[in-house]
Amino acid sequence: MTIVNERLVAISGIGQSRIFRKPTVYPFELAVDACIAAIQDAGLTAADVDGIATWPGGEPGVGHGSTAASVVDVKNSLGLKLNWYSSGRGPSQFGAIANAIGAIAAGLCNHVLCFRAEGERWVPTYGRAFASGELPVASGYFEWMLPYWSPSAGNWTALHADLHMRRTGLTREQLGWIPVTQRRFAAMNEAAVYREPMTHDDYMSARMISTPLCIYDCDVPIDGAAAVVISRLDAARELPQKPVRFEAVGTAIYDHDSWFGRSDFPNMAMHDAAKMMWQRTDLKPSDIDTAHLYDGFSWMVVAWMEALGLTKPGETGAFIEGGQRIGLEGDLPLNTNGGQLSEGRLHAFSHLIEAVRQLRGTAGPRQVKDAEVSVCGAGGGVYGASFLLTCA
């Protein structure tokens, strides 16, 4: 018998900083803002928080880059007294939250602050260095990528997408309805970076990045941060906000831990995580009211939909075509905050926050009627983790 201890854990608080497309506010400051907001939203004080976790880690004292805040710096800035803390890679960007769930279920702590902080606009990346001709010396798996002019996950994802589309019949015309529909949601989200209307013609005429992906298929690098407070369910029920409970968690990696070495390529780690998640619940894909799926690239949304059994390979294109079925009043409202394609890249933490809003009934004009069950997925390539969330 599977023991599902995640059901003893809930999200009690959410917080998100301002989001900037250009360097404006030092990223570490945004991280602290998001963490304070999450603690306050939960109705707690810093003295109540006895655990902290982040992904992927980061060195203390840096304050910018892809990891704009370390657990050490946030702990010291907020004056936290911790019984438990964690940082590191883990199973996708949700690794920090999965670790926190385990720590609470084990009785190590009561309230864990989990955060993701981005400050990429302050430092050059491989992609920008590649464009300028000033590449650093390759190391690790980049030794296998850079000789083929492939420095970016955009290139790697394009190879997955191309093969998948050839096999299933998914077309670029159909794929384009994901960013177009998410932009409609972003127009209702004051925090989103891009809110201006985008038509399907805009998508089809956009600059190609790595075939079959165009610029609108790629998420938006930003400076910003998001945080959640994970609590014991019994403790969360005593707090001001409506608790959102973890029904099931998926963190598995069964096949080869590689972008290109899986035996079921072009599948990704998400397929293993989704399989594990569904083994830990009696709920079914048909029970899901809203989906909040990682969109580092729009094709990853398709991959997540199929991994989770929301659609079948070969049928996803028809499902998303036109955008109605993934829209606000559709069968599966998808990435209702605008996702990373329009709101900005916070590595699915903003997806999780939006799921909480939907289940609390506080999503404003984006609210899905009678939402009771949501699914969240984070990661692509070697990263994959999924959560099934319900009203407590």
Coordinates of N, CA and C in Angstrom, one line a residue, residues 5 8 20 39 51 65 73 139 141 145 150 161 245 257 260 267 285 303-304 313 334 353-354 385 391:
N5 N 1.8 10.7 2.2 CA 1.9 11.7 3.3 C 1.8 13.1 2.8
L8 N -1.0 15.4 4.0 CA -1.0 16.1 5.3 C -0.3 17.4 5.3
F20 N 10.3 42.5 -13.8 CA 11.0 43.5 -14.7 C 11.6 42.8 -15.9
I39 N 4.9 35.0 3.5 CA 4.7 34.9 5.0 C 3.5 35.7 5.5
G51 N 11.5 26.4 8.4 CA 12.2 25.7 7.3 C 12.3 26.6 6.1
G65 N 21.6 36.9 -11.2 CA 21.8 35.7 -12.0 C 20.6 34.8 -12.0
D73 N 21.3 33.7 2.5 CA 21.0 35.1 2.5 C 19.6 35.4 2.9
S139 N 32.3 23.3 -20.9 CA 32.6 22.3 -19.9 C 31.3 21.4 -19.7
Y141 N 28.3 19.0 -20.2 CA 27.6 18.5 -21.4 C 27.6 19.5 -22.5
M145 N 27.5 20.1 -27.0 CA 26.5 20.9 -27.6 C 27.1 22.1 -28.4
S150 N 24.8 24.7 -30.6 CA 23.6 24.4 -29.8 C 23.8 24.7 -28.4
A161 N 10.7 18.6 -30.2 CA 9.4 19.0 -30.8 C 9.3 18.6 -32.3
R245 N -4.4 21.8 -0.5 CA -3.8 20.6 -0.1 C -3.1 19.9 -1.3
D257 N 18.8 9.7 -17.3 CA 18.8 11.1 -16.9 C 19.6 12.0 -17.9
F260 N 19.0 13.7 -24.3 CA 18.9 13.0 -25.6 C 19.1 11.5 -25.4
N267 N 10.3 11.7 -25.4 CA 9.7 12.0 -24.1 C 10.8 12.5 -23.2
P285 N -7.4 12.2 -14.8 CA -7.3 13.5 -15.6 C -8.6 14.2 -15.8
A303 N 3.8 18.5 -24.4 CA 4.4 17.3 -23.8 C 3.9 17.0 -22.4
W304 N 3.7 18.1 -21.6 CA 3.1 17.9 -20.3 C 1.6 17.4 -20.4
P313 N -1.4 11.5 -27.5 CA -0.6 11.9 -28.7 C -1.4 11.7 -30.0
L334 N -5.9 26.7 -19.3 CA -4.5 26.4 -19.3 C -3.7 27.6 -19.0
I353 N 1.5 29.4 -7.9 CA 0.8 30.5 -7.2 C -0.6 30.7 -7.9
E354 N -0.6 30.7 -9.2 CA -1.9 30.9 -10.0 C -2.8 29.7 -9.7
A385 N 8.6 17.5 -12.4 CA 7.9 17.2 -11.2 C 6.5 17.7 -11.3
C391 N -8.8 21.6 -3.0 CA -9.2 22.4 -1.9 C -9.2 21.6 -0.6

